[in-house]
PDB file of C-alpha atoms and ligand atoms in Angstrom:
ATOM      1  CA  MET A   1     102.303 189.942  81.890  1.00  0.00           C
ATOM      2  CA  GLY A   2     105.474 187.969  82.703  1.00  0.00           C
ATOM      3  CA  TYR A   3     105.582 184.841  84.829  1.00  0.00           C
ATOM      4  CA  LYS A   4     106.740 186.861  87.837  1.00  0.00           C
ATOM      5  CA  ASP A   5     103.489 188.847  88.091  1.00  0.00           C
ATOM      6  CA  LYS A   6     101.422 185.658  88.079  1.00  0.00           C
ATOM      7  CA  ILE A   7     103.185 184.170  91.103  1.00  0.00           C
ATOM      8  CA  ASP A   8     101.200 184.091  94.346  1.00  0.00           C
ATOM      9  CA  LEU A   9     103.727 185.472  96.829  1.00  0.00           C
ATOM     10  CA  LEU A  10     101.776 183.980  99.724  1.00  0.00           C
ATOM     11  CA  LYS A  11     102.285 180.478  98.329  1.00  0.00           C
ATOM     12  CA  LEU A  12     105.982 180.555  97.531  1.00  0.00           C
ATOM     13  CA  PRO A  13     107.880 177.334  98.147  1.00  0.00           C
ATOM     14  CA  LYS A  14     109.844 177.993 101.335  1.00  0.00           C
ATOM     15  CA  HIS A  15     112.840 176.106 100.024  1.00  0.00           C
ATOM     16  CA  ILE A  16     113.840 175.476  96.394  1.00  0.00           C
ATOM     17  CA  ALA A  17     116.589 172.981  95.579  1.00  0.00           C
ATOM     18  CA  ILE A  18     118.168 172.869  92.127  1.00  0.00           C
ATOM     19  CA  ILE A  19     120.233 170.243  90.327  1.00  0.00           C
ATOM     20  CA  MET A  20     122.132 172.440  87.872  1.00  0.00           C
ATOM     21  CA  ASP A  21     122.872 170.100  84.991  1.00  0.00           C
ATOM     22  CA  GLY A  22     123.939 170.420  81.364  1.00  0.00           C
ATOM     23  CA  ASN A  23     126.921 172.801  81.435  1.00  0.00           C
ATOM     24  CA  GLY A  24     129.129 170.334  79.567  1.00  0.00           C
ATOM     25  CA  ARG A  25     126.569 169.587  76.860  1.00  0.00           C
ATOM     26  CA  TRP A  26     125.817 173.298  76.437  1.00  0.00           C
ATOM     27  CA  ALA A  27     129.493 173.961  75.726  1.00  0.00           C
ATOM     28  CA  LYS A  28     129.862 170.902  73.502  1.00  0.00           C
ATOM     29  CA  ASP A  29     126.879 172.013  71.392  1.00  0.00           C
ATOM     30  CA  LYS A  30     128.820 175.233  70.753  1.00  0.00           C
ATOM     31  CA  GLY A  31     132.056 173.420  69.925  1.00  0.00           C
ATOM     32  CA  LYS A  32     133.683 174.692  73.151  1.00  0.00           C
ATOM     33  CA  LEU A  33     135.420 173.089  76.121  1.00  0.00           C
ATOM     34  CA  ARG A  34     133.282 171.960  79.070  1.00  0.00           C
ATOM     35  CA  ILE A  35     134.660 174.700  81.331  1.00  0.00           C
ATOM     36  CA  PHE A  36     133.109 177.270  78.995  1.00  0.00           C
ATOM     37  CA  GLY A  37     129.762 175.773  80.027  1.00  0.00           C
ATOM     38  CA  HIS A  38     130.633 176.085  83.724  1.00  0.00           C
ATOM     39  CA  HIS A  39     131.606 179.741  83.242  1.00  0.00           C
ATOM     40  CA  ASN A  40     128.239 180.417  81.631  1.00  0.00           C
ATOM     41  CA  GLY A  41     126.556 178.361  84.337  1.00  0.00           C
ATOM     42  CA  VAL A  42     127.776 180.942  86.825  1.00  0.00           C
ATOM     43  CA  LEU A  43     125.768 183.619  84.980  1.00  0.00           C
ATOM     44  CA  SER A  44     122.650 181.483  85.488  1.00  0.00           C
ATOM     45  CA  VAL A  45     123.502 181.079  89.185  1.00  0.00           C
ATOM     46  CA  ARG A  46     123.759 184.850  89.555  1.00  0.00           C
ATOM     47  CA  ASP A  47     120.460 185.474  87.741  1.00  0.00           C
ATOM     48  CA  VAL A  48     118.536 182.744  89.576  1.00  0.00           C
ATOM     49  CA  VAL A  49     119.864 183.827  93.000  1.00  0.00           C
ATOM     50  CA  GLU A  50     118.812 187.389  92.231  1.00  0.00           C
ATOM     51  CA  GLY A  51     115.382 186.199  91.032  1.00  0.00           C
ATOM     52  CA  ALA A  52     114.829 184.093  94.166  1.00  0.00           C
ATOM     53  CA  ALA A  53     115.956 186.951  96.441  1.00  0.00           C
ATOM     54  CA  GLU A  54     113.677 189.452  94.668  1.00  0.00           C
ATOM     55  CA  LEU A  55     110.653 187.196  95.117  1.00  0.00           C
ATOM     56  CA  GLY A  56     111.346 186.581  98.788  1.00  0.00           C
ATOM     57  CA  VAL A  57     112.104 182.848  98.608  1.00  0.00           C
ATOM     58  CA  GLY A  58     113.543 181.783 101.969  1.00  0.00           C
ATOM     59  CA  TYR A  59     116.008 179.065 100.974  1.00  0.00           C
ATOM     60  CA  LEU A  60     117.745 178.133  97.731  1.00  0.00           C
ATOM     61  CA  THR A  61     120.079 175.135  97.666  1.00  0.00           C
ATOM     62  CA  LEU A  62     122.249 174.541  94.607  1.00  0.00           C
ATOM     63  CA  TYR A  63     123.912 171.228  93.753  1.00  0.00           C
ATOM     64  CA  THR A  64     127.262 172.718  92.813  1.00  0.00           C
ATOM     65  CA  PHE A  65     129.665 169.769  93.089  1.00  0.00           C
ATOM     66  CA  SER A  66     128.864 166.200  94.096  1.00  0.00           C
ATOM     67  CA  SER A  67     131.197 163.772  95.852  1.00  0.00           C
ATOM     68  CA  GLU A  68     131.102 161.774  92.609  1.00  0.00           C
ATOM     69  CA  ASN A  69     132.276 164.842  90.633  1.00  0.00           C
ATOM     70  CA  TRP A  70     135.774 164.367  92.118  1.00  0.00           C
ATOM     71  CA  ASN A  71     136.121 161.501  89.628  1.00  0.00           C
ATOM     72  CA  ARG A  72     135.967 163.877  86.646  1.00  0.00           C
ATOM     73  CA  PRO A  73     139.169 164.638  84.707  1.00  0.00           C
ATOM     74  CA  LYS A  74     141.616 166.440  87.000  1.00  0.00           C
ATOM     75  CA  LEU A  75     141.780 169.509  84.767  1.00  0.00           C
ATOM     76  CA  GLU A  76     138.012 169.987  84.854  1.00  0.00           C
ATOM     77  CA  VAL A  77     137.900 169.563  88.650  1.00  0.00           C
ATOM     78  CA  MET A  78     140.681 172.127  89.076  1.00  0.00           C
ATOM     79  CA  ALA A  79     138.972 174.548  86.706  1.00  0.00           C
ATOM     80  CA  ILE A  80     135.644 174.254  88.591  1.00  0.00           C
ATOM     81  CA  MET A  81     137.417 174.855  91.946  1.00  0.00           C
ATOM     82  CA  GLU A  82     139.170 177.931  90.547  1.00  0.00           C
ATOM     83  CA  LEU A  83     135.907 179.151  89.086  1.00  0.00           C
ATOM     84  CA  MET A  84     134.322 178.785  92.488  1.00  0.00           C
ATOM     85  CA  VAL A  85     137.064 180.789  94.195  1.00  0.00           C
ATOM     86  CA  SER A  86     136.863 183.622  91.656  1.00  0.00           C
ATOM     87  CA  THR A  87     133.036 183.607  91.614  1.00  0.00           C
ATOM     88  CA  ILE A  88     132.659 183.757  95.387  1.00  0.00           C
ATOM     89  CA  HIS A  89     135.269 186.516  95.504  1.00  0.00           C
ATOM     90  CA  LYS A  90     133.514 188.534  92.773  1.00  0.00           C
ATOM     91  CA  GLU A  91     129.967 187.962  94.039  1.00  0.00           C
ATOM     92  CA  ILE A  92     130.465 188.793  97.700  1.00  0.00           C
ATOM     93  CA  ASP A  93     129.459 192.470  97.298  1.00  0.00           C
ATOM     94  CA  ARG A  94     126.330 191.485  95.378  1.00  0.00           C
ATOM     95  CA  LEU A  95     125.431 188.907  98.050  1.00  0.00           C
ATOM     96  CA  MET A  96     125.779 191.592 100.721  1.00  0.00           C
ATOM     97  CA  LYS A  97     123.725 194.057  98.656  1.00  0.00           C
ATOM     98  CA  ASN A  98     120.943 191.471  98.197  1.00  0.00           C
ATOM     99  CA  ASN A  99     121.038 190.536 101.914  1.00  0.00           C
ATOM    100  CA  VAL A 100     121.876 186.913 101.010  1.00  0.00           C
ATOM    101  CA  CYS A 101     123.217 184.578 103.701  1.00  0.00           C
ATOM    102  CA  LEU A 102     125.645 182.063 102.177  1.00  0.00           C
ATOM    103  CA  LYS A 103     125.973 178.526 103.554  1.00  0.00           C
ATOM    104  CA  ALA A 104     127.555 175.304 102.345  1.00  0.00           C
ATOM    105  CA  ILE A 105     126.794 171.625 102.929  1.00  0.00           C
ATOM    106  CA  GLY A 106     128.918 168.589 102.104  1.00  0.00           C
ATOM    107  CA  ASP A 107     132.339 167.221 102.864  1.00  0.00           C
ATOM    108  CA  LEU A 108     133.933 170.676 102.827  1.00  0.00           C
ATOM    109  CA  ASP A 109     137.290 169.422 104.128  1.00  0.00           C
ATOM    110  CA  MET A 110     137.821 167.832 100.704  1.00  0.00           C
ATOM    111  CA  LEU A 111     137.931 171.273  99.035  1.00  0.00           C
ATOM    112  CA  PRO A 112     141.327 172.715  98.090  1.00  0.00           C
ATOM    113  CA  GLY A 113     142.611 175.114 100.775  1.00  0.00           C
ATOM    114  CA  LYS A 114     142.072 178.298  98.782  1.00  0.00           C
ATOM    115  CA  CYS A 115     138.529 177.312  97.849  1.00  0.00           C
ATOM    116  CA  HIS A 116     137.733 176.335 101.442  1.00  0.00           C
ATOM    117  CA  ASP A 117     139.137 179.638 102.792  1.00  0.00           C
ATOM    118  CA  GLU A 118     137.297 181.799 100.243  1.00  0.00           C
ATOM    119  CA  LEU A 119     134.069 179.971 100.990  1.00  0.00           C
ATOM    120  CA  MET A 120     134.442 180.271 104.774  1.00  0.00           C
ATOM    121  CA  SER A 121     135.279 183.930 104.512  1.00  0.00           C
ATOM    122  CA  ALA A 122     132.118 184.589 102.434  1.00  0.00           C
ATOM    123  CA  ILE A 123     130.011 182.471 104.805  1.00  0.00           C
ATOM    124  CA  ASN A 124     131.276 184.467 107.797  1.00  0.00           C
ATOM    125  CA  LYS A 125     130.828 187.792 106.047  1.00  0.00           C
ATOM    126  CA  THR A 126     127.217 187.087 105.077  1.00  0.00           C
ATOM    127  CA  ALA A 127     126.251 185.261 108.291  1.00  0.00           C
ATOM    128  CA  ALA A 128     124.172 188.130 109.699  1.00  0.00           C
ATOM    129  CA  ASN A 129     122.224 188.726 106.458  1.00  0.00           C
ATOM    130  CA  THR A 130     118.530 188.104 106.922  1.00  0.00           C
ATOM    131  CA  GLY A 131     117.294 187.553 103.347  1.00  0.00           C
ATOM    132  CA  LEU A 132     117.618 184.496 101.119  1.00  0.00           C
ATOM    133  CA  VAL A 133     119.665 181.624 102.565  1.00  0.00           C
ATOM    134  CA  LEU A 134     121.766 180.396  99.645  1.00  0.00           C
ATOM    135  CA  THR A 135     123.302 176.990 100.286  1.00  0.00           C
ATOM    136  CA  LEU A 136     125.923 175.490  98.008  1.00  0.00           C
ATOM    137  CA  ALA A 137     126.071 171.697  98.102  1.00  0.00           C
ATOM    138  CA  LEU A 138     129.788 171.051  97.625  1.00  0.00           C
ATOM    139  CA  SER A 139     131.537 167.718  97.638  1.00  0.00           C
ATOM    140  CA  TYR A 140     128.059 166.599  98.627  1.00  0.00           C
ATOM    141  CA  SER A 141     126.601 163.098  98.838  1.00  0.00           C
ATOM    142  CA  SER A 142     123.216 162.556 100.410  1.00  0.00           C
ATOM    143  CA  ARG A 143     124.030 158.958 101.365  1.00  0.00           C
ATOM    144  CA  ARG A 144     127.161 160.149 103.186  1.00  0.00           C
ATOM    145  CA  GLU A 145     125.125 162.843 104.916  1.00  0.00           C
ATOM    146  CA  ILE A 146     122.646 160.195 106.087  1.00  0.00           C
ATOM    147  CA  LEU A 147     125.454 157.869 107.181  1.00  0.00           C
ATOM    148  CA  GLN A 148     127.165 160.575 109.211  1.00  0.00           C
ATOM    149  CA  ALA A 149     123.813 161.368 110.869  1.00  0.00           C
ATOM    150  CA  VAL A 150     123.414 157.664 111.752  1.00  0.00           C
ATOM    151  CA  LYS A 151     126.938 157.606 113.203  1.00  0.00           C
ATOM    152  CA  GLN A 152     126.359 160.761 115.261  1.00  0.00           C
ATOM    153  CA  ILE A 153     123.107 159.388 116.638  1.00  0.00           C
ATOM    154  CA  ALA A 154     124.677 155.986 117.354  1.00  0.00           C
ATOM    155  CA  GLY A 155     127.466 157.794 119.227  1.00  0.00           C
ATOM    156  CA  LYS A 156     124.899 159.611 121.379  1.00  0.00           C
ATOM    157  CA  VAL A 157     123.139 156.318 122.157  1.00  0.00           C
ATOM    158  CA  GLN A 158     126.490 154.714 122.994  1.00  0.00           C
ATOM    159  CA  ASN A 159     127.456 157.412 125.484  1.00  0.00           C
ATOM    160  CA  GLY A 160     123.993 157.433 127.073  1.00  0.00           C
ATOM    161  CA  GLU A 161     122.943 160.872 125.770  1.00  0.00           C
ATOM    162  CA  LEU A 162     120.023 159.412 123.834  1.00  0.00           C
ATOM    163  CA  LYS A 163     117.701 156.379 124.112  1.00  0.00           C
ATOM    164  CA  ILE A 164     116.935 154.313 120.986  1.00  0.00           C
ATOM    165  CA  ASP A 165     113.191 154.780 121.535  1.00  0.00           C
ATOM    166  CA  ASP A 166     113.624 158.560 121.523  1.00  0.00           C
ATOM    167  CA  ILE A 167     115.041 158.612 117.980  1.00  0.00           C
ATOM    168  CA  ASP A 168     112.442 160.241 115.762  1.00  0.00           C
ATOM    169  CA  GLU A 169     112.373 162.259 112.516  1.00  0.00           C
ATOM    170  CA  GLU A 170     113.148 165.494 114.331  1.00  0.00           C
ATOM    171  CA  ILE A 171     116.248 164.053 115.997  1.00  0.00           C
ATOM    172  CA  PHE A 172     117.350 162.572 112.694  1.00  0.00           C
ATOM    173  CA  GLU A 173     116.922 165.898 110.898  1.00  0.00           C
ATOM    174  CA  ASN A 174     118.894 167.654 113.628  1.00  0.00           C
ATOM    175  CA  ASN A 175     121.866 165.508 112.662  1.00  0.00           C
ATOM    176  CA  LEU A 176     121.751 166.237 108.925  1.00  0.00           C
ATOM    177  CA  TYR A 177     123.849 169.016 107.324  1.00  0.00           C
ATOM    178  CA  THR A 178     120.584 170.877 106.635  1.00  0.00           C
ATOM    179  CA  THR A 179     119.558 171.100 110.276  1.00  0.00           C
ATOM    180  CA  GLY A 180     117.482 174.201 110.901  1.00  0.00           C
ATOM    181  CA  MET A 181     116.309 174.527 107.283  1.00  0.00           C
ATOM    182  CA  PRO A 182     112.801 173.654 106.111  1.00  0.00           C
ATOM    183  CA  ASN A 183     112.729 170.723 103.701  1.00  0.00           C
ATOM    184  CA  PRO A 184     112.681 171.676  99.989  1.00  0.00           C
ATOM    185  CA  GLU A 185     109.160 171.995  98.631  1.00  0.00           C
ATOM    186  CA  LEU A 186     110.294 172.286  95.023  1.00  0.00           C
ATOM    187  CA  LEU A 187     113.183 170.434  93.376  1.00  0.00           C
ATOM    188  CA  ILE A 188     114.220 171.560  89.897  1.00  0.00           C
ATOM    189  CA  ARG A 189     116.525 169.608  87.590  1.00  0.00           C
ATOM    190  CA  THR A 190     117.707 171.024  84.291  1.00  0.00           C
ATOM    191  CA  SER A 191     118.990 169.318  81.119  1.00  0.00           C
ATOM    192  CA  GLY A 192     116.212 166.776  80.556  1.00  0.00           C
ATOM    193  CA  GLU A 193     117.622 164.139  82.920  1.00  0.00           C
ATOM    194  CA  TYR A 194     115.132 162.471  85.255  1.00  0.00           C
ATOM    195  CA  ARG A 195     117.335 161.553  88.207  1.00  0.00           C
ATOM    196  CA  ILE A 196     117.924 162.664  91.791  1.00  0.00           C
ATOM    197  CA  SER A 197     121.671 161.850  91.720  1.00  0.00           C
ATOM    198  CA  ASN A 198     122.223 161.416  95.456  1.00  0.00           C
ATOM    199  CA  TYR A 199     120.806 164.858  96.306  1.00  0.00           C
ATOM    200  CA  LEU A 200     118.941 165.621  99.558  1.00  0.00           C
ATOM    201  CA  LEU A 201     117.345 162.162  99.600  1.00  0.00           C
ATOM    202  CA  TRP A 202     115.824 162.484 103.073  1.00  0.00           C
ATOM    203  CA  GLN A 203     114.853 166.133 102.668  1.00  0.00           C
ATOM    204  CA  ILE A 204     112.911 165.815  99.377  1.00  0.00           C
ATOM    205  CA  ALA A 205     110.472 163.179 100.649  1.00  0.00           C
ATOM    206  CA  TYR A 206     107.508 165.453  99.839  1.00  0.00           C
ATOM    207  CA  ALA A 207     109.089 167.887  97.370  1.00  0.00           C
ATOM    208  CA  GLU A 208     107.384 168.606  94.068  1.00  0.00           C
ATOM    209  CA  LEU A 209     109.714 167.596  91.238  1.00  0.00           C
ATOM    210  CA  TYR A 210     110.146 169.824  88.185  1.00  0.00           C
ATOM    211  CA  PHE A 211     112.204 168.721  85.204  1.00  0.00           C
ATOM    212  CA  THR A 212     113.072 170.973  82.291  1.00  0.00           C
ATOM    213  CA  PRO A 213     114.963 170.173  79.091  1.00  0.00           C
ATOM    214  CA  LYS A 214     116.793 173.516  79.295  1.00  0.00           C
ATOM    215  CA  LEU A 215     120.518 173.192  79.897  1.00  0.00           C
ATOM    216  CA  TRP A 216     121.712 175.019  83.016  1.00  0.00           C
ATOM    217  CA  PRO A 217     123.518 177.914  81.230  1.00  0.00           C
ATOM    218  CA  ASP A 218     120.204 178.692  79.453  1.00  0.00           C
ATOM    219  CA  PHE A 219     118.172 178.647  82.701  1.00  0.00           C
ATOM    220  CA  ARG A 220     117.391 182.161  83.964  1.00  0.00           C
ATOM    221  CA  LYS A 221     115.083 183.793  86.514  1.00  0.00           C
ATOM    222  CA  GLU A 222     112.121 183.606  84.083  1.00  0.00           C
ATOM    223  CA  ASP A 223     112.589 179.817  84.055  1.00  0.00           C
ATOM    224  CA  LEU A 224     112.652 179.816  87.860  1.00  0.00           C
ATOM    225  CA  TYR A 225     109.376 181.767  87.837  1.00  0.00           C
ATOM    226  CA  ALA A 226     107.865 179.249  85.369  1.00  0.00           C
ATOM    227  CA  ALA A 227     108.851 176.400  87.722  1.00  0.00           C
ATOM    228  CA  ILE A 228     107.312 178.188  90.723  1.00  0.00           C
ATOM    229  CA  LEU A 229     104.083 178.793  88.790  1.00  0.00           C
ATOM    230  CA  ASP A 230     103.941 175.119  87.859  1.00  0.00           C
ATOM    231  CA  TYR A 231     104.471 174.246  91.547  1.00  0.00           C
ATOM    232  CA  GLN A 232     101.638 176.589  92.575  1.00  0.00           C
ATOM    233  CA  LYS A 233      99.204 174.799  90.251  1.00  0.00           C
ATOM    234  CA  ARG A 234      99.818 171.452  91.925  1.00  0.00           C
ATOM    235  CA  GLU A 235      97.746 169.965  94.705  1.00  0.00           C
ATOM    236  CA  ARG A 236     100.019 168.829  97.547  1.00  0.00           C
ATOM    237  CA  ARG A 237      98.178 166.056  99.360  1.00  0.00           C
ATOM    238  CA  PHE A 238     100.850 164.540 101.644  1.00  0.00           C
ATOM    239  CA  GLY A 239      99.090 161.172 101.427  1.00  0.00           C
ATOM    240  CA  MET A 240      95.619 162.580 102.153  1.00  0.00           C
ATOM    241  CA  THR A 241      92.660 162.869  99.782  1.00  0.00           C
ATOM    242  CA  SER A 242      91.901 165.848  97.590  1.00  0.00           C
ATOM    243  CA  GLU A 243      88.771 166.584  99.673  1.00  0.00           C
ATOM    244  CA  GLN A 244      90.794 166.619 102.898  1.00  0.00           C
ATOM    245  CA  VAL A 245      93.375 169.114 101.724  1.00  0.00           C
ATOM    246  CA  ASN A 246      90.761 171.397 100.200  1.00  0.00           C
TER     247      ASN A 246
HETATM  248  C1  LIG B   1     126.654 170.194  85.873  1.00  0.00           C
HETATM  249  O1  LIG B   1     126.836 170.208  84.484  1.00  0.00           O
HETATM  250  C2  LIG B   1     127.427 171.225  86.521  1.00  0.00           C
HETATM  251  C3  LIG B   1     128.411 171.052  87.449  1.00  0.00           C
HETATM  252  C4  LIG B   1     128.854 169.736  87.955  1.00  0.00           C
HETATM  253  C5  LIG B   1     129.150 172.174  88.001  1.00  0.00           C
HETATM  254  C6  LIG B   1     128.241 173.315  88.363  1.00  0.00           C
HETATM  255  C7  LIG B   1     129.062 174.457  88.770  1.00  0.00           C
HETATM  256  C8  LIG B   1     128.791 175.718  88.407  1.00  0.00           C
HETATM  257  C9  LIG B   1     127.647 176.166  87.612  1.00  0.00           C
HETATM  258  C10 LIG B   1     129.688 176.746  88.942  1.00  0.00           C
HETATM  259  C11 LIG B   1     128.949 177.334  90.087  1.00  0.00           C
HETATM  260  C12 LIG B   1     129.756 178.154  90.934  1.00  0.00           C
HETATM  261  C13 LIG B   1     129.262 178.694  92.055  1.00  0.00           C
HETATM  262  C14 LIG B   1     130.101 179.573  92.872  1.00  0.00           C
HETATM  263  C15 LIG B   1     127.884 178.433  92.552  1.00  0.00           C
HETATM  264  P1  LIG B   1     127.616 168.999  83.823  1.00  0.00           P
HETATM  265  O2  LIG B   1     129.057 169.360  83.740  1.00  0.00           O
HETATM  266  O3  LIG B   1     127.315 167.746  84.564  1.00  0.00           O
HETATM  267  O4  LIG B   1     126.973 168.977  82.390  1.00  0.00           O
HETATM  268  P2  LIG B   1     126.762 167.702  81.443  1.00  0.00           P
HETATM  269  O5  LIG B   1     125.777 166.813  82.154  1.00  0.00           O
HETATM  270  O6  LIG B   1     126.194 168.307  80.206  1.00  0.00           O
HETATM  271  O7  LIG B   1     128.098 167.071  81.244  1.00  0.00           O
END
């Protein structure tokens, strides 16, 4: 019996967020260039998206490129952007077939024109799909997301649309990039690093954290299933006692 058969489909995390890490090290271990790791990372993305869609997970959000990643060597940044363009182009039919709705969060205006256009075209094409919502975090920084929410809210207070006393968690969430999505219940990070790296800081307040030493290009749907099973064994107390939640 594989991991998949052991999963309780009634207790799936509604939203899974993943920090895909370790592409560079995976390639280096094989004596290859870092971009070789990114190319193989795409195969993991495809497998994990398919695995999540098959199970019926509602939302999957992948940390694809952080705002800080712009500081990488120019050649690597260009190669990742080109990889993104070609991947989105190649995967669009599969996304349609799997009823996946593609979205993106982050400072998308920073993306090169071709990458931005390819992304927008795929987002528009898949907009009516009703299955898995796959969100790519691109040029993403959680602190910037929070700051822009603060600025938007401050603007509404300034022009009289909103009173300070009315600002609550719901209003705050409505001003984040992720508005309308449930908060992640499971956050996975690969490659044996134990960091959040400026990812969905507000949204993961109550997420279960799962760290695996596997490097991203080695992470496949079976590993996703293992993470979900681990999540299902945990008791989520949200600050209450064990007796209360049971
Ligand atoms: C982290 O590994 C990976 C990235 C910053 C890029 C991830 C991008 C992809 C897998 C391409 C995905 C494309 C689509 C369309 C979703 P790292 O380079 O930080 O690895 P290291 O920590 O070993 O150096």
